[in-house]
Amino acid sequence: YNWQTLKDYKEILFSYFQGIAKISINRPHKHNAFTPLTVQEMSDAMELARQNPEIGVIIITGEGGQAFCSGGDQSVRGHGGYIGEDAVPRLNVLDLQMQIRRIPKPVIAMVAGWAIGGGHVLHVVCDLSIAADNARFGQTGPKVGSFDGGFGASYLARIVGQKKAREIWFLCDQYNAQEALDMGLVNKVVPLDQLEETTVEWCRKILEKSPIALRMLKSAFNAELDGQAGIQELAGNATLLYYLSDEAKEGKNSFLEKRKPDFSKFPKFP
Ligand code: 1HA
């Protein structure tokens, strides 16, 4: 595929091909562990992908074929978070998780090798996960002095069930691609050399579909779990649709034309 670089970053690659954006962590020497800068760059790329109307689907992945992401870089973990160049400790991956969930376009995790710790949670919050046969999944928090009690716990439990989610966190075991497939943690497992091809094929199937239907469905799936914030997201999409209607336009036009709105011609559906 002829991936075109959309923007140059230090710790990630951000590229584009035929409606698809690919955000790839580029720290293979650390199994793609993230620093605050990695996360900041991923956030920036996600925002660009959100704003770009050419982009209909986003792939999140890691370079090198040996790891998707091994979580927070423990060598920059300091007092109160992961420390970047500005010496401030941060847990900014939590904001990135929210971005992945809220972007109104499908996000696919393309997982080769390790998806561990905070890197595992990153694939969990993606809409779909496609795994290579060398993928390995697991949480390490209780082993390394961390935990993600947000989506990393509650959303994981929605996916694999309460018993399995507690097992994953309490034992910190690692699971292979087939085991992940069996527990519904990933959508598909393919040989490593077919990973990108399959993921692009799935993206193309998605890109053929109605963008508003996809957008409504993503926010509907989110709403059930996200409470007031989820309802806000779903309702925002209802507002978007309403703005497209003549009925809503009559409201705006009457204001601009300094007259009373005339909604009489609009049906009062049963
Ligand atoms: O829980 C959170 C958060 C919770 C709330 C809010 C924010 C959060 C943000 C982050 C996190 C976390 O991510 S906590 C969990 C952090 N991650 C880990 O505990 C995984 C650590 N890595 C491993 O257990 C293993 O590396 C591995 C099972 C993924 C692979 O093992 P393997 O094949 O034996 O490779 P290994 O030799 O260990 O790794 C290759 C190189 O990558 C090593 O460097 P080298 O010794 O060659 O210099 C290794 O140190 C480095 N590396 C791997 N993972 C990390 C890492 N370096 C820093 N941080 C890592 N996470």
PDB file of C-alpha atoms and ligand atoms in Angstrom, residues 29-31 33-34 70-75 82 91 93-94 114 116-119 140 144 146-148 174, ligand 1:
ATOM      1  CA  HIS A  29      13.150  -1.158  20.756  1.00  0.00           C
ATOM      2  CA  LYS A  30      10.822  -0.858  23.797  1.00  0.00           C
ATOM      3  CA  HIS A  31       8.033  -3.008  22.375  1.00  0.00           C
ATOM      4  CA  ALA A  33       5.906   1.373  25.199  1.00  0.00           C
ATOM      5  CA  PHE A  34       4.483   4.888  25.291  1.00  0.00           C
ATOM      6  CA  SER A  70       3.627  -2.678  25.928  1.00  0.00           C
ATOM      7  CA  GLY A  71       1.976   0.118  27.930  1.00  0.00           C
ATOM      8  CA  GLY A  72       3.543   3.017  29.747  1.00  0.00           C
ATOM      9  CA  ASP A  73       7.329   3.260  29.441  1.00  0.00           C
ATOM     10  CA  GLN A  74       8.393   2.197  32.922  1.00  0.00           C
ATOM     11  CA  SER A  75      11.758   3.914  32.543  1.00  0.00           C
ATOM     12  CA  TYR A  82       4.941   9.205  33.262  1.00  0.00           C
ATOM     13  CA  LEU A  91      -1.376   9.772  32.788  1.00  0.00           C
ATOM     14  CA  VAL A  93      -3.196   7.933  27.857  1.00  0.00           C
ATOM     15  CA  LEU A  94      -6.582   8.143  29.612  1.00  0.00           C
ATOM     16  CA  TRP A 114       2.536  -7.768  22.541  1.00  0.00           C
ATOM     17  CA  ILE A 116       0.264  -5.536  27.296  1.00  0.00           C
ATOM     18  CA  GLY A 117      -0.687  -3.289  30.224  1.00  0.00           C
ATOM     19  CA  GLY A 118      -1.799   0.162  29.104  1.00  0.00           C
ATOM     20  CA  GLY A 119      -1.107  -1.086  25.559  1.00  0.00           C
ATOM     21  CA  THR A 140       0.419  -6.365  34.200  1.00  0.00           C
ATOM     22  CA  VAL A 144       4.293  -3.564  38.226  1.00  0.00           C
ATOM     23  CA  SER A 146      -0.395   0.071  38.455  1.00  0.00           C
ATOM     24  CA  PHE A 147      -4.022  -0.470  37.490  1.00  0.00           C
ATOM     25  CA  ASP A 148      -6.568   0.918  35.072  1.00  0.00           C
ATOM     26  CA  GLN A 174      -0.736 -13.695  29.027  1.00  0.00           C
TER      27      GLN A 174
HETATM   28  O1  1HA B   1      -1.538   0.874  33.935  1.00  0.00           O
HETATM   29  C1  1HA B   1      -1.261   2.004  33.277  1.00  0.00           C
HETATM   30  C2  1HA B   1      -2.059   3.130  33.514  1.00  0.00           C
HETATM   31  C3  1HA B   1      -3.135   3.133  34.402  1.00  0.00           C
HETATM   32  C4  1HA B   1      -3.900   4.271  34.612  1.00  0.00           C
HETATM   33  C5  1HA B   1      -3.584   5.419  33.924  1.00  0.00           C
HETATM   34  C6  1HA B   1      -2.544   5.438  33.013  1.00  0.00           C
HETATM   35  C7  1HA B   1      -1.777   4.290  32.805  1.00  0.00           C
HETATM   36  C8  1HA B   1      -0.712   4.316  31.909  1.00  0.00           C
HETATM   37  C9  1HA B   1       0.035   3.195  31.703  1.00  0.00           C
HETATM   38  C10 1HA B   1      -0.221   2.019  32.403  1.00  0.00           C
HETATM   39  C11 1HA B   1       0.623   0.844  32.144  1.00  0.00           C
HETATM   40  O2  1HA B   1       0.907   0.593  31.004  1.00  0.00           O
HETATM   41  S1  1HA B   1       1.190  -0.152  33.438  1.00  0.00           S
HETATM   42  C12 1HA B   1       1.893  -1.525  32.582  1.00  0.00           C
HETATM   43  C13 1HA B   1       3.248  -1.216  31.973  1.00  0.00           C
HETATM   44  N1  1HA B   1       3.732  -2.255  31.112  1.00  0.00           N
HETATM   45  C14 1HA B   1       4.245  -3.425  31.525  1.00  0.00           C
HETATM   46  O3  1HA B   1       4.248  -3.724  32.706  1.00  0.00           O
HETATM   47  C15 1HA B   1       4.825  -4.351  30.483  1.00  0.00           C
HETATM   48  C16 1HA B   1       6.331  -4.408  30.633  1.00  0.00           C
HETATM   49  N2  1HA B   1       6.917  -5.290  29.636  1.00  0.00           N
HETATM   50  C17 1HA B   1       6.910  -6.625  29.736  1.00  0.00           C
HETATM   51  O4  1HA B   1       6.309  -7.197  30.646  1.00  0.00           O
HETATM   52  C18 1HA B   1       7.680  -7.391  28.721  1.00  0.00           C
HETATM   53  O5  1HA B   1       8.580  -6.500  28.073  1.00  0.00           O
HETATM   54  C19 1HA B   1       6.805  -8.037  27.639  1.00  0.00           C
HETATM   55  C20 1HA B   1       5.953  -9.137  28.270  1.00  0.00           C
HETATM   56  C21 1HA B   1       5.886  -7.043  26.930  1.00  0.00           C
HETATM   57  C22 1HA B   1       7.725  -8.650  26.558  1.00  0.00           C
HETATM   58  O6  1HA B   1       8.674  -9.490  27.159  1.00  0.00           O
HETATM   59  P1  1HA B   1       9.969  -9.934  26.308  1.00  0.00           P
HETATM   60  O7  1HA B   1       9.579 -10.495  25.004  1.00  0.00           O
HETATM   61  O8  1HA B   1      10.794 -10.795  27.236  1.00  0.00           O
HETATM   62  O9  1HA B   1      10.745  -8.597  25.959  1.00  0.00           O
HETATM   63  P2  1HA B   1      11.641  -7.696  26.912  1.00  0.00           P
HETATM   64  O10 1HA B   1      13.071  -8.132  26.825  1.00  0.00           O
HETATM   65  O11 1HA B   1      11.058  -7.615  28.276  1.00  0.00           O
HETATM   66  O12 1HA B   1      11.444  -6.262  26.230  1.00  0.00           O
HETATM   67  C23 1HA B   1      12.277  -5.775  25.156  1.00  0.00           C
HETATM   68  C24 1HA B   1      12.784  -4.405  25.530  1.00  0.00           C
HETATM   69  O13 1HA B   1      11.673  -3.525  25.691  1.00  0.00           O
HETATM   70  C25 1HA B   1      13.477  -4.442  26.891  1.00  0.00           C
HETATM   71  O14 1HA B   1      14.483  -3.435  26.842  1.00  0.00           O
HETATM   72  P3  1HA B   1      16.028  -3.852  26.941  1.00  0.00           P
HETATM   73  O15 1HA B   1      16.171  -4.644  28.194  1.00  0.00           O
HETATM   74  O16 1HA B   1      16.294  -4.652  25.710  1.00  0.00           O
HETATM   75  O17 1HA B   1      16.742  -2.527  26.977  1.00  0.00           O
HETATM   76  C26 1HA B   1      12.379  -3.988  27.832  1.00  0.00           C
HETATM   77  O18 1HA B   1      12.866  -3.399  29.021  1.00  0.00           O
HETATM   78  C27 1HA B   1      11.675  -2.959  26.979  1.00  0.00           C
HETATM   79  N3  1HA B   1      10.284  -2.769  27.420  1.00  0.00           N
HETATM   80  C28 1HA B   1       9.239  -3.575  27.209  1.00  0.00           C
HETATM   81  N4  1HA B   1       8.129  -3.076  27.771  1.00  0.00           N
HETATM   82  C29 1HA B   1       8.491  -1.925  28.352  1.00  0.00           C
HETATM   83  C30 1HA B   1       9.858  -1.718  28.133  1.00  0.00           C
HETATM   84  N5  1HA B   1      10.519  -0.654  28.616  1.00  0.00           N
HETATM   85  C31 1HA B   1       9.787   0.246  29.297  1.00  0.00           C
HETATM   86  N6  1HA B   1       8.456   0.120  29.557  1.00  0.00           N
HETATM   87  C32 1HA B   1       7.775  -0.940  29.091  1.00  0.00           C
HETATM   88  N7  1HA B   1       6.448  -1.024  29.329  1.00  0.00           N
END
